[in-house]
Short mmCIF file of C-alpha atoms in Angstrom, two decimals:
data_model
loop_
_atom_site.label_atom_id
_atom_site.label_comp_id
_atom_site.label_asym_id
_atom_site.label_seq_id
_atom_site.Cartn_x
_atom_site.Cartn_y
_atom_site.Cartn_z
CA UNK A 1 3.84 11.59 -15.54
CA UNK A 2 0.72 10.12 -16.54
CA UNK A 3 -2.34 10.72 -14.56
CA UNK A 4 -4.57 7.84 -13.24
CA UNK A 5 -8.13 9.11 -14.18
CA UNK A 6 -10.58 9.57 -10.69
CA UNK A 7 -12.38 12.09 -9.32
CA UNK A 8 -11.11 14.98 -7.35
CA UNK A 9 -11.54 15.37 -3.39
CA UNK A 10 -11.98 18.26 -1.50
CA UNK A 11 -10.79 17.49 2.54
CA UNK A 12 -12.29 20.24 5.43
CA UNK A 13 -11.05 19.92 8.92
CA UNK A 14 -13.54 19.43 11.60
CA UNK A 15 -12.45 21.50 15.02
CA UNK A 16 -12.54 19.54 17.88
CA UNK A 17 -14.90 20.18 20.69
CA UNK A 18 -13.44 21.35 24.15
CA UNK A 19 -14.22 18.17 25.79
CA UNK A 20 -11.63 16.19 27.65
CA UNK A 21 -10.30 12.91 27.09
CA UNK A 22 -11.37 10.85 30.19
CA UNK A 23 -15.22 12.04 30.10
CA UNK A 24 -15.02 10.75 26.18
CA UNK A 25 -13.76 7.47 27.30
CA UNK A 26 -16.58 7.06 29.96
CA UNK A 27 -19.11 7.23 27.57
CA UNK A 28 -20.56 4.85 25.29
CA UNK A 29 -19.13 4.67 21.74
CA UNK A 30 -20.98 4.45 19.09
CA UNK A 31 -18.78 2.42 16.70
CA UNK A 32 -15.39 0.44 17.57
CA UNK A 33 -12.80 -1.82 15.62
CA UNK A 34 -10.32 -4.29 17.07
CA UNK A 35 -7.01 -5.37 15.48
CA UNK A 36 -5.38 -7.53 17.29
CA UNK A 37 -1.78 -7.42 16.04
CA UNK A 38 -0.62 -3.68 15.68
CA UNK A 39 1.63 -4.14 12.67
CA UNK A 40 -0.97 -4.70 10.33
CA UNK A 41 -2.53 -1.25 11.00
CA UNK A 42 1.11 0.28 11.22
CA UNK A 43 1.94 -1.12 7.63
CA UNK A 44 -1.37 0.44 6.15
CA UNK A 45 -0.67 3.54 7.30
CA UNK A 46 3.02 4.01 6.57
CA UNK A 47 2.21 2.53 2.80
CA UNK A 48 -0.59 4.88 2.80
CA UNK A 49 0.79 8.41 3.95
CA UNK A 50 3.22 8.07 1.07
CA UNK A 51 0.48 8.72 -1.17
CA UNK A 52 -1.71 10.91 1.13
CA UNK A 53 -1.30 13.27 3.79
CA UNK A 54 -5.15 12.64 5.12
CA UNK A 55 -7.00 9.29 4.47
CA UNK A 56 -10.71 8.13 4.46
CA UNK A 57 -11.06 4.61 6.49
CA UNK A 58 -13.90 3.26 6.01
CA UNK A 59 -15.01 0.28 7.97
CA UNK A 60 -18.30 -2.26 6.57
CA UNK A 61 -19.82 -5.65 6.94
CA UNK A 62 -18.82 -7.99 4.40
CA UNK A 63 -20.23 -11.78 4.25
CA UNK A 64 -19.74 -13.10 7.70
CA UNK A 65 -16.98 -10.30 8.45
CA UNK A 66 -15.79 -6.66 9.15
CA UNK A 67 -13.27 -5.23 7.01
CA UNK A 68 -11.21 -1.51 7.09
CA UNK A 69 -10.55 -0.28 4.17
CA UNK A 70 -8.63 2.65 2.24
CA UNK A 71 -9.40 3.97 -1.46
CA UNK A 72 -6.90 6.66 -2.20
CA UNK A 73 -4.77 8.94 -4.80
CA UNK A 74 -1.71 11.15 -4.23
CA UNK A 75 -3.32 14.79 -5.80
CA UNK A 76 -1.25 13.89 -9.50
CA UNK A 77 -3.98 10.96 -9.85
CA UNK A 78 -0.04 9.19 -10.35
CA UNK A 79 -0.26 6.41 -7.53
CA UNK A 80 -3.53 4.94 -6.60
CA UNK A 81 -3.66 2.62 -3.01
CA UNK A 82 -6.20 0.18 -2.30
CA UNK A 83 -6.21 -1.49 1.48
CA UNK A 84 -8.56 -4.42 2.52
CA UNK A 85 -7.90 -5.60 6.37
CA UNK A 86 -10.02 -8.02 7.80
CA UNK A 87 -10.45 -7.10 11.43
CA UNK A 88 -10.75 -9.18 14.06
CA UNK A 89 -13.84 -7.45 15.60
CA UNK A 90 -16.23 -4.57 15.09
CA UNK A 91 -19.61 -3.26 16.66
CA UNK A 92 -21.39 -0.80 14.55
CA UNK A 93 -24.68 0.99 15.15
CA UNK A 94 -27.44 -1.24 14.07
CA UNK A 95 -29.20 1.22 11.83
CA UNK A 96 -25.39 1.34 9.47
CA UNK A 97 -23.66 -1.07 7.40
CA UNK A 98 -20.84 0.85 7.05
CA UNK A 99 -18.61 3.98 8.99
CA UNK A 100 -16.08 6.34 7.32
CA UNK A 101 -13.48 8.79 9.02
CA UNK A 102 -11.30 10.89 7.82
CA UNK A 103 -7.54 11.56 9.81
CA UNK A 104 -4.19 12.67 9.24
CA UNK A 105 -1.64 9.60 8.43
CA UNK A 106 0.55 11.53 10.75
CA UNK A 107 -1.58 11.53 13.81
CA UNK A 108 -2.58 7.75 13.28
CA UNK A 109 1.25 6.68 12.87
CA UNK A 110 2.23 8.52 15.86
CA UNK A 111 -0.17 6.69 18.23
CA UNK A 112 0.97 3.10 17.03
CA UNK A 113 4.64 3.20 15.61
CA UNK A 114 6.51 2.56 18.70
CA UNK A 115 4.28 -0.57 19.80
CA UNK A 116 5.14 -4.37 19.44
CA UNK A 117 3.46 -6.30 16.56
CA UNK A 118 2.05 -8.15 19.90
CA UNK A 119 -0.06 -4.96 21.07
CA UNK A 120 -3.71 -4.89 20.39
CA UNK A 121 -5.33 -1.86 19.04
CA UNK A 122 -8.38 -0.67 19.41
CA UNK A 123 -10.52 2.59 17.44
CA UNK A 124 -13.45 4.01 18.78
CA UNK A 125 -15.76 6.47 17.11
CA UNK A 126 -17.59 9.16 19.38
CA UNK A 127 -20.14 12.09 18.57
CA UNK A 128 -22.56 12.41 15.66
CA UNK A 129 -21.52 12.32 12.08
CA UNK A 130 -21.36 16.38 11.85
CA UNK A 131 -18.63 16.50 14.43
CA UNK A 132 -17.13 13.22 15.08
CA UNK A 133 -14.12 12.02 17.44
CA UNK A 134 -11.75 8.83 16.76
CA UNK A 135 -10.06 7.28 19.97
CA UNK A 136 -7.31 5.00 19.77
CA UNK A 137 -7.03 2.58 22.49
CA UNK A 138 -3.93 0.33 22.54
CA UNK A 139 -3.06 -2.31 25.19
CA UNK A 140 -0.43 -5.19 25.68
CA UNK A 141 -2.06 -8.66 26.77
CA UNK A 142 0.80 -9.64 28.46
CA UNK A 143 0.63 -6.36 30.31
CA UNK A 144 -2.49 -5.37 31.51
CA UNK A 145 -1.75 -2.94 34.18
CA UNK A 146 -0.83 -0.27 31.19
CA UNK A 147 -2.77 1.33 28.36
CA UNK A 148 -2.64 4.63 26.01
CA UNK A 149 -5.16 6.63 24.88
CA UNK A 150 -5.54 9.12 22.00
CA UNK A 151 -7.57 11.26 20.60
CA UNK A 152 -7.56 12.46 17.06
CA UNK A 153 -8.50 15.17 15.09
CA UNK A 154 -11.33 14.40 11.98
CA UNK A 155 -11.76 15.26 8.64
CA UNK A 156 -14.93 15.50 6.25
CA UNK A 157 -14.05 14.01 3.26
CA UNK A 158 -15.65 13.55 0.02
CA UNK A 159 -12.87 11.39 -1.48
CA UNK A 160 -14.11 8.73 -3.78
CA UNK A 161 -10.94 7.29 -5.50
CA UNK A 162 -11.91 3.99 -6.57
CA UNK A 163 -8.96 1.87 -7.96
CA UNK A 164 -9.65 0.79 -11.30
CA UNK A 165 -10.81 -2.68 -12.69
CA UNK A 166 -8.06 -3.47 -15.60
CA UNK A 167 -7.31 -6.57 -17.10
CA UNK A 168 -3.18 -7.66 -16.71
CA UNK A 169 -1.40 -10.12 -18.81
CA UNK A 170 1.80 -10.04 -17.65
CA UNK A 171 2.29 -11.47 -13.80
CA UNK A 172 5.66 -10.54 -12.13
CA UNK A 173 7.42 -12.31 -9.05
CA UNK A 174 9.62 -10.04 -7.76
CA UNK A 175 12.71 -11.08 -5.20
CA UNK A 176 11.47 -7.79 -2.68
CA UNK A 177 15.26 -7.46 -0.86
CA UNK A 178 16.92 -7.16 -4.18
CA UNK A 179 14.18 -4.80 -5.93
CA UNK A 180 15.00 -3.38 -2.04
CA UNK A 181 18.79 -2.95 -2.47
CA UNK A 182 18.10 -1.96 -6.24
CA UNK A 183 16.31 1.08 -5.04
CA UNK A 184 19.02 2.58 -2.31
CA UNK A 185 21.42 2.42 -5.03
CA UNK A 186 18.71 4.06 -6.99
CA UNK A 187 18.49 6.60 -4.34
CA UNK A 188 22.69 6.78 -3.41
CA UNK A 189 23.48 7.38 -7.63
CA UNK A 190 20.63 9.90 -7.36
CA UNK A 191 18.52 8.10 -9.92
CA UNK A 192 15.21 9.71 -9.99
CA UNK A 193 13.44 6.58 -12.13
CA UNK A 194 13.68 3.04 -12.95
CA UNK A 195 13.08 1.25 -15.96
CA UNK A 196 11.44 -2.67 -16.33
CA UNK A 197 11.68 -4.42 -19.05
CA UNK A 198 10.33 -7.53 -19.85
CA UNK A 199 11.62 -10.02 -22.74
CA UNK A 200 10.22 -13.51 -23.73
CA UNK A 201 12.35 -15.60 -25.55
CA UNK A 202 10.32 -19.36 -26.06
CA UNK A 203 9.61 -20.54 -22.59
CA UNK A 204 11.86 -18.29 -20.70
CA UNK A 205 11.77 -15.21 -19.52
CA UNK A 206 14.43 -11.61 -18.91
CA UNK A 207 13.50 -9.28 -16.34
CA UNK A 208 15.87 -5.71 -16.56
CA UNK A 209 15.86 -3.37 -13.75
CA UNK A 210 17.53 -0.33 -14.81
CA UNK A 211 18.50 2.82 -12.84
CA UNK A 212 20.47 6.02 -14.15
CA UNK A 213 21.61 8.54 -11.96
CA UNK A 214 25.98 9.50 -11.29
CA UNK A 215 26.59 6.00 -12.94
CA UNK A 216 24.08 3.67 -14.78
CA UNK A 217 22.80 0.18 -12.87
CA UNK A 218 21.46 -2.83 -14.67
CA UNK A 219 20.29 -6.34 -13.16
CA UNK A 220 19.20 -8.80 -15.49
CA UNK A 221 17.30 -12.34 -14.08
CA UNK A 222 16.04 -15.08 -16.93
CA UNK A 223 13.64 -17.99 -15.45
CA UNK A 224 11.10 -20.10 -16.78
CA UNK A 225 7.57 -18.56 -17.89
CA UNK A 226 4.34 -20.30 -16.74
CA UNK A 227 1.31 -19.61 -19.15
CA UNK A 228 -2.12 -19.08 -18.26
CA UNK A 229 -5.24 -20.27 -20.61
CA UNK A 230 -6.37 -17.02 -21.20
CA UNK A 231 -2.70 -15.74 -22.35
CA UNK A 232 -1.60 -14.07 -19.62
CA UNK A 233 2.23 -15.18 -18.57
CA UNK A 234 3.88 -15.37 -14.86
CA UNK A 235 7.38 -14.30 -14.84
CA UNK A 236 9.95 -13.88 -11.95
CA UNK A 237 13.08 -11.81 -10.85
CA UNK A 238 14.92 -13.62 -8.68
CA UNK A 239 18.42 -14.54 -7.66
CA UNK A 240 18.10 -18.66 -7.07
CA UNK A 241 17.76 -21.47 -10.55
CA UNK A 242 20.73 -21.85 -13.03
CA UNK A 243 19.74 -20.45 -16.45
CA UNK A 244 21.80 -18.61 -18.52
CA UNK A 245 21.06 -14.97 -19.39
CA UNK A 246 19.97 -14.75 -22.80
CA UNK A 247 20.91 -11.84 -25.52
CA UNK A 248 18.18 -9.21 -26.41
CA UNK A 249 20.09 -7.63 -28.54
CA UNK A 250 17.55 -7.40 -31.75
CA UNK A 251 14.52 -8.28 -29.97
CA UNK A 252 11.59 -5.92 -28.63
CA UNK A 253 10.09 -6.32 -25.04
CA UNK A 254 6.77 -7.03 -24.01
CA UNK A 255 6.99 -4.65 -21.64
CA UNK A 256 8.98 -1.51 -20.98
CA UNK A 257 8.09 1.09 -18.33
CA UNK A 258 9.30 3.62 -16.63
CA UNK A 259 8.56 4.68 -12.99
CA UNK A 260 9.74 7.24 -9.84
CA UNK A 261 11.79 5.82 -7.44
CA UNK A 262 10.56 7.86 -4.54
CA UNK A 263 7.33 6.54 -4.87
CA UNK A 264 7.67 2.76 -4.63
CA UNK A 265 10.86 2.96 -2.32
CA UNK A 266 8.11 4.81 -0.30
CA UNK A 267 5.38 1.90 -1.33
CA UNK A 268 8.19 -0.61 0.05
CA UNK A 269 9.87 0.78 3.24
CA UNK A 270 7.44 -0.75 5.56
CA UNK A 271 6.68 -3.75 4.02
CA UNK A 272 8.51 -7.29 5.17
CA UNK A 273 8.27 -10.29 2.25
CA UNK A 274 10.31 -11.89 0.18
CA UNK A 275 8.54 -11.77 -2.99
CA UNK A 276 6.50 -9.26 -3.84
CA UNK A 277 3.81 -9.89 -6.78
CA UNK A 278 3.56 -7.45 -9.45
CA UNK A 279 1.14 -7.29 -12.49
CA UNK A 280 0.56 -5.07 -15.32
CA UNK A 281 -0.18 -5.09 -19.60
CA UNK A 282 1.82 -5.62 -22.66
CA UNK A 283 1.03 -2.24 -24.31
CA UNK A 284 2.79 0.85 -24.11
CA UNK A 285 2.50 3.11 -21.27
CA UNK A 286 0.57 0.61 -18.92
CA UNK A 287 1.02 1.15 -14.78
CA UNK A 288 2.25 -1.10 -12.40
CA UNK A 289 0.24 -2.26 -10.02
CA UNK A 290 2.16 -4.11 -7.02
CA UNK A 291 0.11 -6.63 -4.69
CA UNK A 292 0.80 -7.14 -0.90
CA UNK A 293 -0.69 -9.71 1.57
CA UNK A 294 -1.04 -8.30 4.97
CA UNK A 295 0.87 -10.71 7.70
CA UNK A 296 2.71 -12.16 4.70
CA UNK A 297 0.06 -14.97 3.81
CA UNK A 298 0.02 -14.91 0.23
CA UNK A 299 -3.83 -16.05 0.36
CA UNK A 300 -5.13 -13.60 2.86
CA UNK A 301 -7.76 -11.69 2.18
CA UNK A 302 -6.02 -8.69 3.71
CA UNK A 303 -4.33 -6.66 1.27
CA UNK A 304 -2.73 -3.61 -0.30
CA UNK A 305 -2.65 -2.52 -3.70
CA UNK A 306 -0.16 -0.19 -5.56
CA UNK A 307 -0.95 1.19 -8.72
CA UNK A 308 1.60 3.07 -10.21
CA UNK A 309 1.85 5.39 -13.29
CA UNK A 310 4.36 5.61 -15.77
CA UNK A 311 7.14 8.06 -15.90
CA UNK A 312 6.55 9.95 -19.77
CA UNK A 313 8.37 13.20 -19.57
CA UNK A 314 11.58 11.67 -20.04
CA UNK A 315 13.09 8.79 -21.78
CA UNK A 316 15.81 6.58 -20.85
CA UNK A 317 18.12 4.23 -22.26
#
């Protein structure tokens, strides 16, 4: 596969301290988040364990806001995730502008997977920076009488994956429950990639998704194109208009790549859209990177980012 450049990260555990839940929550913290809907932080963190095991959050004061964000790669430097969540409040200590801890996706997931989108959850830093603890508080409005409480363990972590700035000219509009369906037939014919393809033929547009596994799989969509003034073109794969498939036999694509299926059936397990907004070049071996807004407004500010490298140790058809 072909490796996304950015540095490596080293990742030491911290051993937790012998003291005891309760006399942690009876002190003061000294930094705290509050997401009000617990689905947004359960989507971040089942996109992002796909790619990591252990994950840097780092939370900062942007503008007139506080935002939680992710910048990570799987240890191939092959997928790349980006997360932006704008959070509903934060208190942080006046001498910092911005906090970073380090836990396992696993421990995180298991405190908030089995709560209603309706829950409110709250994270709460404790201890000095050499040897710091990470509460997470969650509570049901409608429900005040009961509350959890966990404690995780914390990692130091030097990661510094930054995703990179790259210019796309080629915009995708992807129908997400067919690339969904696509992708368990991917997995049930044991296909181990997928191939896009991309044709322009005068204003319209072909869009090929191709798996090969125990039998080869093929869908084809042709819509309109919509141009941009700086050349870019906006193209979509979706089930709904009434235009005729059009032959590419003879003609070359302006895109063709190649990528695993594990890793974006992991990217879109959690996810809940029905178009999902892809982007990449028209040159040969360029990544995919797919877009998702966070509590499905297209226009939020909250988002994740997929980048994706190309499959090159094989070819197929």
């Amino acid at each position: 596969m072909t490796k996304l450049p950015s540095p490596p990260s080293k990742t030491k555990r911290v051993r937790p301290t012998d003291q005891t839940m309760a006399s942690k929550r009876d002190r003061n913290n000294d930094w705290a988040i509050k997401i009000e809907n617990s689905s947004s932080l359960r989507t971040i963190v089942e996109t992002v364990q796909h790619v990591v095991s252990r994950a840097t959050f780092k939370i900062e004061s942007k503008g007139d806001g506080y935002y939680l964000s992710v910048n990570t790669a799987d240890v191939a430097y092959v997928s790349v995730i980006k997360v932006l969540l704008r959070l509903d409040s934060a208190t942080l200590p006046t001498d910092s502008t911005e906090i970073k801890f380090c836990v396992d996706c696993k421990d995180l997931s298991f405190c908030i997977n089995d709560l209603d989108p309706g829950h409110m959850v709250q994270l709460e830093g404790f201890g000095s920076s050499a040897n710091p603890k990470v509460f997470v508080h969650t509570t049901d409005p409608d429900y005040p009488a009961y509350e959890e409480d966990n404690e995780l363990k914390t990692y130091v972590d030097t990661d510094n994956v930054q995703l990179m700035n790259m210019q796309f000219d080629v915009i995708m509009d992807l129908e997400f429950p067919l690339l969904r369906r696509l992708l368990k037939k991917a997995v049930a014919i044991k296909a181990e990639n997928m191939t896009l393809r991309v044709w322009v033929k005068d204003d319209m547009s072909r869009i090929d998704y191709c798996v090969n596994g125990e039998i080869k799989h093929r869908r084809a969509f042709c819509h309109p194109i919509k141009k941009s003034s700086d050349g870019s073109i906006c193209c979509r794969a979706a089930s709904d208009g009434g235009n005729q498939i059009f032959s590419v036999d003879g003609m070359d694509p302006i895109f063709e790549g190649t990528f695993c299926v594990e890793k974006i059936s992991g990217f879109v397990k959690p996810l809940h859209t029905k178009m999902l907004h892809a982007v990449t070049k028209k040159e040969a071996g360029a990544p995919i990177m797919f877009e998702y807004p966070i509590g499905g407004e297209a226009e939020s500010e909250s988002k994740i980012f997929f980048l994706l490298a190309q499959v090159t140790d094989e070819n197929e058809e």
